[in-house]
JSON list of N, CA and C in Angstrom, two decimals:
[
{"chain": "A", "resi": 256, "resn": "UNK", "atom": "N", "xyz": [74.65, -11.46, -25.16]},
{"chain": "A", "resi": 256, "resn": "UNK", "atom": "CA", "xyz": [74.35, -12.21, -23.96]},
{"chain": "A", "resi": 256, "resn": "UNK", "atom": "C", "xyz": [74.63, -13.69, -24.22]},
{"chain": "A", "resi": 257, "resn": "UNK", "atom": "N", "xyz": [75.60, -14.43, -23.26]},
{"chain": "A", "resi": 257, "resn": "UNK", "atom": "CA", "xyz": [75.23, -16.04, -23.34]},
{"chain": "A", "resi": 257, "resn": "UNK", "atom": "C", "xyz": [74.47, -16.67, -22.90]},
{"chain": "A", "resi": 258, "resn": "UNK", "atom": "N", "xyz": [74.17, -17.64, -23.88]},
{"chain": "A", "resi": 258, "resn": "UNK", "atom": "CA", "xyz": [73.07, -18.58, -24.33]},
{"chain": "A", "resi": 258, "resn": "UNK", "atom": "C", "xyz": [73.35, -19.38, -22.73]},
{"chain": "A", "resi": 259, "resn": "UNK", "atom": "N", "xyz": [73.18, -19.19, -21.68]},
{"chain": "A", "resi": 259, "resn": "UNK", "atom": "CA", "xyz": [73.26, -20.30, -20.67]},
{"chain": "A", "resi": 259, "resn": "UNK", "atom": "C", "xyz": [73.03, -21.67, -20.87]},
{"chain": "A", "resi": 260, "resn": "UNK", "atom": "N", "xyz": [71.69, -21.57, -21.61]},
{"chain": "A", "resi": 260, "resn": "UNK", "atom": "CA", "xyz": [70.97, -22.76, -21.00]},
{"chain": "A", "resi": 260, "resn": "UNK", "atom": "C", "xyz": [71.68, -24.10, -21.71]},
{"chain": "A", "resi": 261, "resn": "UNK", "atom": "N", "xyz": [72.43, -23.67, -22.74]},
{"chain": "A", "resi": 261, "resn": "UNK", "atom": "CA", "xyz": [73.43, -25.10, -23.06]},
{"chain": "A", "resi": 261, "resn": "UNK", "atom": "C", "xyz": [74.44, -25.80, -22.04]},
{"chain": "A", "resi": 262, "resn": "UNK", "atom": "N", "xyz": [74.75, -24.94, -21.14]},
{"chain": "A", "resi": 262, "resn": "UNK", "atom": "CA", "xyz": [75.50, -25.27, -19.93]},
{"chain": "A", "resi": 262, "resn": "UNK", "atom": "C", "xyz": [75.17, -26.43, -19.11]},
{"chain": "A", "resi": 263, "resn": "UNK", "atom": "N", "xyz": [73.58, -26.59, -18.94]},
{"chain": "A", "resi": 263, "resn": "UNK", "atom": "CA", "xyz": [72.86, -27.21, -17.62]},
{"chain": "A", "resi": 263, "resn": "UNK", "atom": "C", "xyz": [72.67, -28.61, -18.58]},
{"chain": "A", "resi": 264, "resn": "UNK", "atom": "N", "xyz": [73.06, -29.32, -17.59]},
{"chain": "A", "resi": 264, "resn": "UNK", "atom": "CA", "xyz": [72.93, -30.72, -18.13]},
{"chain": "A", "resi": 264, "resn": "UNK", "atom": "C", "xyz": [71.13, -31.48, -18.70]},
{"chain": "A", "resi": 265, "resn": "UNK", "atom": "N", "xyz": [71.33, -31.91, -19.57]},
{"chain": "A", "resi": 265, "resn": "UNK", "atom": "CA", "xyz": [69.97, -32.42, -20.23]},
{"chain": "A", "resi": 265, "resn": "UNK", "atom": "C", "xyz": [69.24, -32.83, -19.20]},
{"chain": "A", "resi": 266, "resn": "UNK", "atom": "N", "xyz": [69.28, -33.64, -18.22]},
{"chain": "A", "resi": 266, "resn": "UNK", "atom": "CA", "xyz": [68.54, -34.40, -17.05]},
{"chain": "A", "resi": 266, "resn": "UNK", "atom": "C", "xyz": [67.76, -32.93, -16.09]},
{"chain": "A", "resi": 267, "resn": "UNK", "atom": "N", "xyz": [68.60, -32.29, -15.91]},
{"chain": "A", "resi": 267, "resn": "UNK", "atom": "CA", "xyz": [67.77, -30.98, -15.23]},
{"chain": "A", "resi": 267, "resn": "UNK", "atom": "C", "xyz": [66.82, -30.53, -15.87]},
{"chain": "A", "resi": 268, "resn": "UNK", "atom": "N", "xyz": [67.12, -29.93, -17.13]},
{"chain": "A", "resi": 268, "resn": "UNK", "atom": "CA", "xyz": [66.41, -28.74, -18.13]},
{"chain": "A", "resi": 268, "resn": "UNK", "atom": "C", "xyz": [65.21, -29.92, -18.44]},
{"chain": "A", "resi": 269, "resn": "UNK", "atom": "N", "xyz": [65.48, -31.36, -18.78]},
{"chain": "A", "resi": 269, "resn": "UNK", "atom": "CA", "xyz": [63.59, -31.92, -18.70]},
{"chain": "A", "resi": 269, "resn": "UNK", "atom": "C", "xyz": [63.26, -31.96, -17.30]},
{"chain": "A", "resi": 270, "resn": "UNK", "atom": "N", "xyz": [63.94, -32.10, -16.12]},
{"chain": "A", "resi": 270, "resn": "UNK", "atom": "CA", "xyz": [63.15, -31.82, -14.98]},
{"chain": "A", "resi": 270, "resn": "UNK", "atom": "C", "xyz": [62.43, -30.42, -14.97]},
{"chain": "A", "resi": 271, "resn": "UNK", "atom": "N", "xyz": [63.04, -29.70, -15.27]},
{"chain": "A", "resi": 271, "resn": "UNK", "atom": "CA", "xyz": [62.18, -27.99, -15.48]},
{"chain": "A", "resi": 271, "resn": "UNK", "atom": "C", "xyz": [61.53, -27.76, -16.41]},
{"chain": "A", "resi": 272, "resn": "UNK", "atom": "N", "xyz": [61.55, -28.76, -17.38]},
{"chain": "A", "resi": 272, "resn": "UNK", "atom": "CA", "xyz": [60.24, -28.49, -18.44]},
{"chain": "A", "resi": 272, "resn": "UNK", "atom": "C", "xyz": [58.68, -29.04, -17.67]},
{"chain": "A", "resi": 273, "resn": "UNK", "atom": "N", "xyz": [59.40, -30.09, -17.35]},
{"chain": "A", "resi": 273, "resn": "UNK", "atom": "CA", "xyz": [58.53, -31.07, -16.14]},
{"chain": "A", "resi": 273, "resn": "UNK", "atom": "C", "xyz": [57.72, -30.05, -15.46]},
{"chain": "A", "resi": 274, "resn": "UNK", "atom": "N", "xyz": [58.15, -29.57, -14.92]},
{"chain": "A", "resi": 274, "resn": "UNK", "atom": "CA", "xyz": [57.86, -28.84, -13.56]},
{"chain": "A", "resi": 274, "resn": "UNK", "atom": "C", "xyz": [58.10, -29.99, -12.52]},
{"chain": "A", "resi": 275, "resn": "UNK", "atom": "N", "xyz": [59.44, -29.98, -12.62]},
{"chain": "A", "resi": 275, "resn": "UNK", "atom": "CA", "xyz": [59.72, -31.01, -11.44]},
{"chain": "A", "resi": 275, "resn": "UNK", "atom": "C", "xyz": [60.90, -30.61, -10.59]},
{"chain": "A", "resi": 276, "resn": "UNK", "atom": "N", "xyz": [61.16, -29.15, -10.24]},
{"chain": "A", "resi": 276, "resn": "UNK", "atom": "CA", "xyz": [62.04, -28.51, -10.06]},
{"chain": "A", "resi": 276, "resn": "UNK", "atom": "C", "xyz": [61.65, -27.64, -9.18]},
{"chain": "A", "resi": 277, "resn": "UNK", "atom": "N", "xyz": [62.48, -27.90, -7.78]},
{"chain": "A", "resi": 277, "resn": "UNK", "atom": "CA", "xyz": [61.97, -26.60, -6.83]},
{"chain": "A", "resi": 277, "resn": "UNK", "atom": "C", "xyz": [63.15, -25.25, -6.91]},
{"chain": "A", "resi": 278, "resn": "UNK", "atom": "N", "xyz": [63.20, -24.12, -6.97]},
{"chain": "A", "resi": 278, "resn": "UNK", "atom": "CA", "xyz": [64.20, -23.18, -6.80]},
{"chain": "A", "resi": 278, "resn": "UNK", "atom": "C", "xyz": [64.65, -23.10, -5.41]},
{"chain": "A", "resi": 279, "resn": "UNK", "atom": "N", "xyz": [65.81, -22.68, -5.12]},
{"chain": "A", "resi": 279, "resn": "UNK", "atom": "CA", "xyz": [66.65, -22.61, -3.69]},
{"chain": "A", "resi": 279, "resn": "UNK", "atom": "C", "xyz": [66.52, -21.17, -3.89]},
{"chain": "A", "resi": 280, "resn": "UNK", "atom": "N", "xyz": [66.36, -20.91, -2.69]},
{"chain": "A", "resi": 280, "resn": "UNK", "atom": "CA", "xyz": [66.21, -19.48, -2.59]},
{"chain": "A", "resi": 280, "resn": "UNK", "atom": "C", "xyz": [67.05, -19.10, -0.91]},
{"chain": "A", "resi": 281, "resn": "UNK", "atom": "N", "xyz": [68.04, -18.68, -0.85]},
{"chain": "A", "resi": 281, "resn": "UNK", "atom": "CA", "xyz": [68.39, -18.47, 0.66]},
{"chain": "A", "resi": 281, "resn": "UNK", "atom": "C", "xyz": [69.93, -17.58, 0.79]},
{"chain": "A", "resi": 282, "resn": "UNK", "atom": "N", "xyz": [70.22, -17.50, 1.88]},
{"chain": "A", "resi": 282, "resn": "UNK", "atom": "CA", "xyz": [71.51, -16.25, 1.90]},
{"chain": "A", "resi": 282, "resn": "UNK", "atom": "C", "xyz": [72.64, -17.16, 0.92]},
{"chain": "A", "resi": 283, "resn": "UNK", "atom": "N", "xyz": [72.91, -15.63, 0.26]},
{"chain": "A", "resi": 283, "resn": "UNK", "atom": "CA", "xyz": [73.58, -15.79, -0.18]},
{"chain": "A", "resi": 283, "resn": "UNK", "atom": "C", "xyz": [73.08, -16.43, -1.91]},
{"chain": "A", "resi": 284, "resn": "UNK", "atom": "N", "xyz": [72.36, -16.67, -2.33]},
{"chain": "A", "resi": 284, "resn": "UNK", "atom": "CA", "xyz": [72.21, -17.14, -3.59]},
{"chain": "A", "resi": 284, "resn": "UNK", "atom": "C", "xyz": [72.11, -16.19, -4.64]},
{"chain": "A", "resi": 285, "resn": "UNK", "atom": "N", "xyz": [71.78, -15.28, -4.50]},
{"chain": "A", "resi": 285, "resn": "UNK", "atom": "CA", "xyz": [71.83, -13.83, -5.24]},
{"chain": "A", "resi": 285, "resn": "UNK", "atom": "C", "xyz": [73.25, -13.44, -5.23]},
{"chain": "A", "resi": 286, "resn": "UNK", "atom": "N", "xyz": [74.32, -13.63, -4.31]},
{"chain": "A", "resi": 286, "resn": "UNK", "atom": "CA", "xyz": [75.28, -12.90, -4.39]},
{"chain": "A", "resi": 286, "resn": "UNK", "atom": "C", "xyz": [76.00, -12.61, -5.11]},
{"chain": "A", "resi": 287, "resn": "UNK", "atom": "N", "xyz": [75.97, -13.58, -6.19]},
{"chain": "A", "resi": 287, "resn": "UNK", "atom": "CA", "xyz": [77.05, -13.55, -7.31]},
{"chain": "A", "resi": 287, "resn": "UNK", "atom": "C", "xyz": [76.86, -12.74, -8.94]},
{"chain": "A", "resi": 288, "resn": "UNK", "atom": "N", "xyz": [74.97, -12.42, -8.14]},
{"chain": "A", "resi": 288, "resn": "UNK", "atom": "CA", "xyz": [74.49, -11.84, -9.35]},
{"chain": "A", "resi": 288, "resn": "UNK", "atom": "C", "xyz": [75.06, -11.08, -10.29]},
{"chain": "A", "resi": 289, "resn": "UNK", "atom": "N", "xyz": [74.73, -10.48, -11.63]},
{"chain": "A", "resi": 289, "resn": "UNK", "atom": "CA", "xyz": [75.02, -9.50, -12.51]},
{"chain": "A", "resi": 289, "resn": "UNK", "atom": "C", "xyz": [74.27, -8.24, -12.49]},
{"chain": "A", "resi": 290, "resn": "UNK", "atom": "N", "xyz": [74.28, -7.67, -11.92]},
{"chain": "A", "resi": 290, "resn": "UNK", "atom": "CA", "xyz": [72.97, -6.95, -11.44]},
{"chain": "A", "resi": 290, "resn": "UNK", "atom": "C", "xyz": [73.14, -5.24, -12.08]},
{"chain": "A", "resi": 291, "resn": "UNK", "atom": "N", "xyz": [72.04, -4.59, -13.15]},
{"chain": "A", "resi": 291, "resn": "UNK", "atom": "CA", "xyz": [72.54, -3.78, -13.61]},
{"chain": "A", "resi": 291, "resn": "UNK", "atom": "C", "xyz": [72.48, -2.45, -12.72]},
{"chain": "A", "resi": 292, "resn": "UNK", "atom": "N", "xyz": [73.07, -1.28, -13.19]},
{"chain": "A", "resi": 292, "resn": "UNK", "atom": "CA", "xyz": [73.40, -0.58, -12.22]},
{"chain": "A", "resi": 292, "resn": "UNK", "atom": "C", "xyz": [72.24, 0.31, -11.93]},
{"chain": "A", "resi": 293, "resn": "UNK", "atom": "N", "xyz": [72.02, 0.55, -10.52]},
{"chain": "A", "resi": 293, "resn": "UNK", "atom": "CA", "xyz": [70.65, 1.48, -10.22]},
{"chain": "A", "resi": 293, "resn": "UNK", "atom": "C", "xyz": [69.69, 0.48, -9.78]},
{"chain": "A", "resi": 294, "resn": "UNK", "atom": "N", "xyz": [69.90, -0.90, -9.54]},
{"chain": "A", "resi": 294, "resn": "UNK", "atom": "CA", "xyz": [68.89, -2.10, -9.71]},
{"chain": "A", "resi": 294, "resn": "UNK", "atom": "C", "xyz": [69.35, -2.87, -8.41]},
{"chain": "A", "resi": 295, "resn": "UNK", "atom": "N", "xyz": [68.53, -3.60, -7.26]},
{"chain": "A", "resi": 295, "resn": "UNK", "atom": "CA", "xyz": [68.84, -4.28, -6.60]},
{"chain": "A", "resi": 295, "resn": "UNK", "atom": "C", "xyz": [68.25, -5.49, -6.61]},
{"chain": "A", "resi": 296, "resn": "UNK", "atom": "N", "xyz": [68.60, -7.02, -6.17]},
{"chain": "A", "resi": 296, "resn": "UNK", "atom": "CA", "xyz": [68.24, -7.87, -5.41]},
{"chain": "A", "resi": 296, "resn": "UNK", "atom": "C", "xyz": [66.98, -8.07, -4.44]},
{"chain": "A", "resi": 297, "resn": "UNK", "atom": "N", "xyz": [65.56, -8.24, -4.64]},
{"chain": "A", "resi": 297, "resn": "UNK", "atom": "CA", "xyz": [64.67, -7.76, -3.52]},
{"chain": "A", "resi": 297, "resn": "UNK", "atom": "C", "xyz": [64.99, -8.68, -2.55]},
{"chain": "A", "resi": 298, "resn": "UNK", "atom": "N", "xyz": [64.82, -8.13, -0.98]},
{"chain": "A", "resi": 298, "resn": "UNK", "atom": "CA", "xyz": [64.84, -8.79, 0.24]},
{"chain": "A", "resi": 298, "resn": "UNK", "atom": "C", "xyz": [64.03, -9.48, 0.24]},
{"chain": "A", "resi": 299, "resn": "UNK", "atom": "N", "xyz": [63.69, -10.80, 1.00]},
{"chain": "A", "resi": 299, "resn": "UNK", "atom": "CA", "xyz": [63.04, -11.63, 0.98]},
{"chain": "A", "resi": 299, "resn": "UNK", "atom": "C", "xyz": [61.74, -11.29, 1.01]},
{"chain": "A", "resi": 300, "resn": "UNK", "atom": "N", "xyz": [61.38, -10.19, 2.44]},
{"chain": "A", "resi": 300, "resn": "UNK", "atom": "CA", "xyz": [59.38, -9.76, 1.99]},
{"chain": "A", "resi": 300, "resn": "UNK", "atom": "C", "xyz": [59.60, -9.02, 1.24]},
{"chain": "A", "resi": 301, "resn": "UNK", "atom": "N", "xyz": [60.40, -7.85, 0.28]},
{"chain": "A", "resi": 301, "resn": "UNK", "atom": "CA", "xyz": [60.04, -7.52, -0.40]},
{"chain": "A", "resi": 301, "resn": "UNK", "atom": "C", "xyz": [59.46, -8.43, -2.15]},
{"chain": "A", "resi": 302, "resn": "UNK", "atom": "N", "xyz": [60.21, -9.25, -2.17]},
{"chain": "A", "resi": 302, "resn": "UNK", "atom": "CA", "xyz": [59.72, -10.65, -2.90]},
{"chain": "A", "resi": 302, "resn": "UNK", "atom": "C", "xyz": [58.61, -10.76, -3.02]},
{"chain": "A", "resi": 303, "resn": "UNK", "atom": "N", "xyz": [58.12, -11.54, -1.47]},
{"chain": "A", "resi": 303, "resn": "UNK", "atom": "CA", "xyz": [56.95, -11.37, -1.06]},
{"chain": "A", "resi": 303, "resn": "UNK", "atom": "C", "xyz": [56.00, -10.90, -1.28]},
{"chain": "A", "resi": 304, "resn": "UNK", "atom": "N", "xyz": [55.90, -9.17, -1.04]},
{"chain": "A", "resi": 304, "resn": "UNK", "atom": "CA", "xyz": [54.98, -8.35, -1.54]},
{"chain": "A", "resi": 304, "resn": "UNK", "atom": "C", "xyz": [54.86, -8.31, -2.68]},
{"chain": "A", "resi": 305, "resn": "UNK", "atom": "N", "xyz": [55.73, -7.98, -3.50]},
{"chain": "A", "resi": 305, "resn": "UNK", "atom": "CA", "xyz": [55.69, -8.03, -5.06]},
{"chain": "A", "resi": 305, "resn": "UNK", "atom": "C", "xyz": [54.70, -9.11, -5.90]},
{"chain": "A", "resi": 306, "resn": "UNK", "atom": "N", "xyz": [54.85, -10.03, -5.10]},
{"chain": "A", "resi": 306, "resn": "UNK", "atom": "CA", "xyz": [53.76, -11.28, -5.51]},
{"chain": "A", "resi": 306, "resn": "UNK", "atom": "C", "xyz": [52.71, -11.08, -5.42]},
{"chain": "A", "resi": 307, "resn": "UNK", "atom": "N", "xyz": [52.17, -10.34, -3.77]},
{"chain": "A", "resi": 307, "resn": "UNK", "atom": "CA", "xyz": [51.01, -10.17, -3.39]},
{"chain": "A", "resi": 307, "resn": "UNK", "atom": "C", "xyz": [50.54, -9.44, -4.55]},
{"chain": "A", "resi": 308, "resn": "UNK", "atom": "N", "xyz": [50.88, -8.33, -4.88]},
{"chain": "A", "resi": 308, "resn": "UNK", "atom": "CA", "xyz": [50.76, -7.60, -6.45]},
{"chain": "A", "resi": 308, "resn": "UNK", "atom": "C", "xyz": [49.89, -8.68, -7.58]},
{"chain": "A", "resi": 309, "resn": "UNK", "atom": "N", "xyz": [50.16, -9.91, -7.29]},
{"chain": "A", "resi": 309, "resn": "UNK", "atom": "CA", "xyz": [49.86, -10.62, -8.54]},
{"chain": "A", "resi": 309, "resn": "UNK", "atom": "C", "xyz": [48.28, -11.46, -8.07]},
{"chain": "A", "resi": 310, "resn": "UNK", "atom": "N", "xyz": [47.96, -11.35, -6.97]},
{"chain": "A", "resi": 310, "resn": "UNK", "atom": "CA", "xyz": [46.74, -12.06, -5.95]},
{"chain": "A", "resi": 310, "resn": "UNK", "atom": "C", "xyz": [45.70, -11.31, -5.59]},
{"chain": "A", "resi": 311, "resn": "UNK", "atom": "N", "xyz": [44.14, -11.28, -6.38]},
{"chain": "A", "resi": 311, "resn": "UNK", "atom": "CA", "xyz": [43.47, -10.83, -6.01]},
{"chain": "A", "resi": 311, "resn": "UNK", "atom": "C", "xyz": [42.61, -11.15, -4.55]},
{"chain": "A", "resi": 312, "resn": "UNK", "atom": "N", "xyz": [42.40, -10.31, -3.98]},
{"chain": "A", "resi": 312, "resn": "UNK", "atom": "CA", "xyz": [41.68, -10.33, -2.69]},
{"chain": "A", "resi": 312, "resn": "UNK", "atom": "C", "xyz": [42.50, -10.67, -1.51]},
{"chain": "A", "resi": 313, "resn": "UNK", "atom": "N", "xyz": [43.45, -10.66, -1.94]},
{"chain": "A", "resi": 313, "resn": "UNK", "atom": "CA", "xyz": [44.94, -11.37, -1.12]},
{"chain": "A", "resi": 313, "resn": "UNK", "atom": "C", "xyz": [45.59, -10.45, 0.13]},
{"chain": "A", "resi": 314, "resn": "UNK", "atom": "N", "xyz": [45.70, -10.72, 1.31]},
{"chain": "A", "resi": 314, "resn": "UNK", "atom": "CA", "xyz": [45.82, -9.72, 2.18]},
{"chain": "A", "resi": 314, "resn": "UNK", "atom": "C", "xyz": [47.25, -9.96, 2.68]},
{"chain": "A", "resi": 315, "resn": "UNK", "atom": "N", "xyz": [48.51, -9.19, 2.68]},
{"chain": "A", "resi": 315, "resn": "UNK", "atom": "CA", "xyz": [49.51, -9.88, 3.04]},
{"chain": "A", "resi": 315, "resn": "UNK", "atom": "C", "xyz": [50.44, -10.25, 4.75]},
{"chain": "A", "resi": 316, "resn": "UNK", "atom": "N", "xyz": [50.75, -11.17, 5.01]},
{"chain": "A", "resi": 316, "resn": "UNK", "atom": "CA", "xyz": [50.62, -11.05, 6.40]},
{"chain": "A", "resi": 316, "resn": "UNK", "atom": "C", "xyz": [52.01, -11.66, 5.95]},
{"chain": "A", "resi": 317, "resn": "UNK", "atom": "N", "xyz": [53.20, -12.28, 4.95]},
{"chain": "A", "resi": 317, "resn": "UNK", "atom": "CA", "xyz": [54.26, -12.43, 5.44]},
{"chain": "A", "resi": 317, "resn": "UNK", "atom": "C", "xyz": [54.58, -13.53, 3.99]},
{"chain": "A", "resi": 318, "resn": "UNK", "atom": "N", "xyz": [56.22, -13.08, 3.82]},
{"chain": "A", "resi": 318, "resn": "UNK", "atom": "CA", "xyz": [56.62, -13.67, 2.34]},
{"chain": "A", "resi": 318, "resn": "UNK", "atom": "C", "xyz": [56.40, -15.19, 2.14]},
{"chain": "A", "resi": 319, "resn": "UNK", "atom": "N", "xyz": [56.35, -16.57, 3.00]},
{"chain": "A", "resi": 319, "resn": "UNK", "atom": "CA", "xyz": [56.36, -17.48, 3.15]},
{"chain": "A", "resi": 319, "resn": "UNK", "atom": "C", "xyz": [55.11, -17.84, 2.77]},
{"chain": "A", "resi": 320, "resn": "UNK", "atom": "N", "xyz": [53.69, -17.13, 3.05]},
{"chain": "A", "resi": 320, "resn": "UNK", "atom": "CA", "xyz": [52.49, -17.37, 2.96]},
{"chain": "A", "resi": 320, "resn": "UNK", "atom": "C", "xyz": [52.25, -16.66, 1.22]},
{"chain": "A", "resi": 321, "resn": "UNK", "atom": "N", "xyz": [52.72, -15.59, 1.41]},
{"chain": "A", "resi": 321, "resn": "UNK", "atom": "CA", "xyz": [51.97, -14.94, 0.14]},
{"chain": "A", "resi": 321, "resn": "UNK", "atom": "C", "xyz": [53.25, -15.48, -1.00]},
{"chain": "A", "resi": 322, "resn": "UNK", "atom": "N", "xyz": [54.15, -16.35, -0.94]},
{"chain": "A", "resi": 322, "resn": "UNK", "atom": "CA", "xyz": [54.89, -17.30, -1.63]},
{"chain": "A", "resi": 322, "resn": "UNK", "atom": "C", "xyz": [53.99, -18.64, -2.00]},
{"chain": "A", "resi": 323, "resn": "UNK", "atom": "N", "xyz": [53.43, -19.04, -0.84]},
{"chain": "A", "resi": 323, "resn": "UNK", "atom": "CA", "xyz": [52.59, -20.45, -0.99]},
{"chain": "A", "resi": 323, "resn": "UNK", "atom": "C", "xyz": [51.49, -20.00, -2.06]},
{"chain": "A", "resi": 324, "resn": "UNK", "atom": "N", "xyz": [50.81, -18.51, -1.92]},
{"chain": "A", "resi": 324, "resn": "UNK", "atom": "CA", "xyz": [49.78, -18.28, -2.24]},
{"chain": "A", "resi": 324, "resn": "UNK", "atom": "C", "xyz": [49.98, -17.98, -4.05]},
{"chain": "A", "resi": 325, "resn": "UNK", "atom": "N", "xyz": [50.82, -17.26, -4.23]},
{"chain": "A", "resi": 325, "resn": "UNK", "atom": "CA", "xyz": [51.33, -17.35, -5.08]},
{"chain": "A", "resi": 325, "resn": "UNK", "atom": "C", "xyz": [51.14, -18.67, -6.12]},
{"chain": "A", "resi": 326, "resn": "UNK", "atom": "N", "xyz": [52.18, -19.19, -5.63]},
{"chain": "A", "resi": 326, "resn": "UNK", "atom": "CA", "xyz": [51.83, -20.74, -5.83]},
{"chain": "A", "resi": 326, "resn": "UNK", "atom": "C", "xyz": [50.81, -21.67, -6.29]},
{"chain": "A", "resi": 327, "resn": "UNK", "atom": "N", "xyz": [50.00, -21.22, -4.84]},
{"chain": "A", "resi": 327, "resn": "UNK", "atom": "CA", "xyz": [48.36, -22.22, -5.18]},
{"chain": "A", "resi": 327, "resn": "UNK", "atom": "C", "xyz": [48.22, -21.55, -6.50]},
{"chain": "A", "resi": 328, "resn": "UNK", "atom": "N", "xyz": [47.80, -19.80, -6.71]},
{"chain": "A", "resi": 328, "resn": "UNK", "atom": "CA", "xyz": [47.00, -19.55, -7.58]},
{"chain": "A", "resi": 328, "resn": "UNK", "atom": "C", "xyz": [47.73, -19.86, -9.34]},
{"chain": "A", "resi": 329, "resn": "UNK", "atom": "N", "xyz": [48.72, -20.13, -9.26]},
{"chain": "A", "resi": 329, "resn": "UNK", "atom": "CA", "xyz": [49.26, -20.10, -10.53]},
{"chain": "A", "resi": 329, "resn": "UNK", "atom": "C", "xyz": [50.17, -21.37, -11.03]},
{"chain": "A", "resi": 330, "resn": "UNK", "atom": "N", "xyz": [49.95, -22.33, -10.11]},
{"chain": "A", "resi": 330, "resn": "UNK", "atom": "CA", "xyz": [50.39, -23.54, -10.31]},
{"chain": "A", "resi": 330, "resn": "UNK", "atom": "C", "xyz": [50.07, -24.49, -11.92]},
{"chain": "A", "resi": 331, "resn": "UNK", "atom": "N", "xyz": [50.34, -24.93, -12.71]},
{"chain": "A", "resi": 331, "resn": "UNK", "atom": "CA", "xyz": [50.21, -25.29, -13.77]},
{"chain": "A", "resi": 331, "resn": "UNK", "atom": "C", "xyz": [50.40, -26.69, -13.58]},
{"chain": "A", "resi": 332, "resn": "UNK", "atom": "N", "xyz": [49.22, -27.63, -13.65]},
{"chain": "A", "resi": 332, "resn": "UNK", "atom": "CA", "xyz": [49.23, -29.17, -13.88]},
{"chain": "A", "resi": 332, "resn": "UNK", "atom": "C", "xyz": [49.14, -29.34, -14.89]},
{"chain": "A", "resi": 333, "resn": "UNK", "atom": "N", "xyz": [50.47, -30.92, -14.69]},
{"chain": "A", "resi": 333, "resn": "UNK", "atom": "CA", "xyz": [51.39, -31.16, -16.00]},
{"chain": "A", "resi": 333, "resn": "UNK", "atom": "C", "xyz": [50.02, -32.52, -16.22]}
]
């Protein structure tokens, strides 16, 4: 497997040590994936749900929320 992360310029990789880095997530950003065979890409609520998985007492009403929620609960201050 290649070592990617020598690729990404120094100024990014301390922004993401940071946690100063938001991910893009939208059509089309998966597309170019490597994706092994038998394995898909999850759709956006399926994302979603998968998270909810990670949130106790957490009721899911939609990927955007149970993304935020996500979030709140596992946020790490730098």
């Amino acid at each position: 497997m290649t070592d990617y992360i020598k690729y990404f310029p120094k100024p990014f990789l301390e922004d993401l040590v940071q946690s100063r880095c938001v991910p893009i997530i939208g059509a089309g950003f998966s597309k170019n994936a490597d994706i092994p065979a038998g394995k898909s890409m999850p759709l956006w609520d399926d994302l979603g749900k998968s998270l909810k998985d990670s949130l106790q007492d957490y009721e899911y009403s939609n990927a955007i929320d149970a993304i935020s929620a996500y979030s709140h609960e596992f946020h790490v201050q730098n």
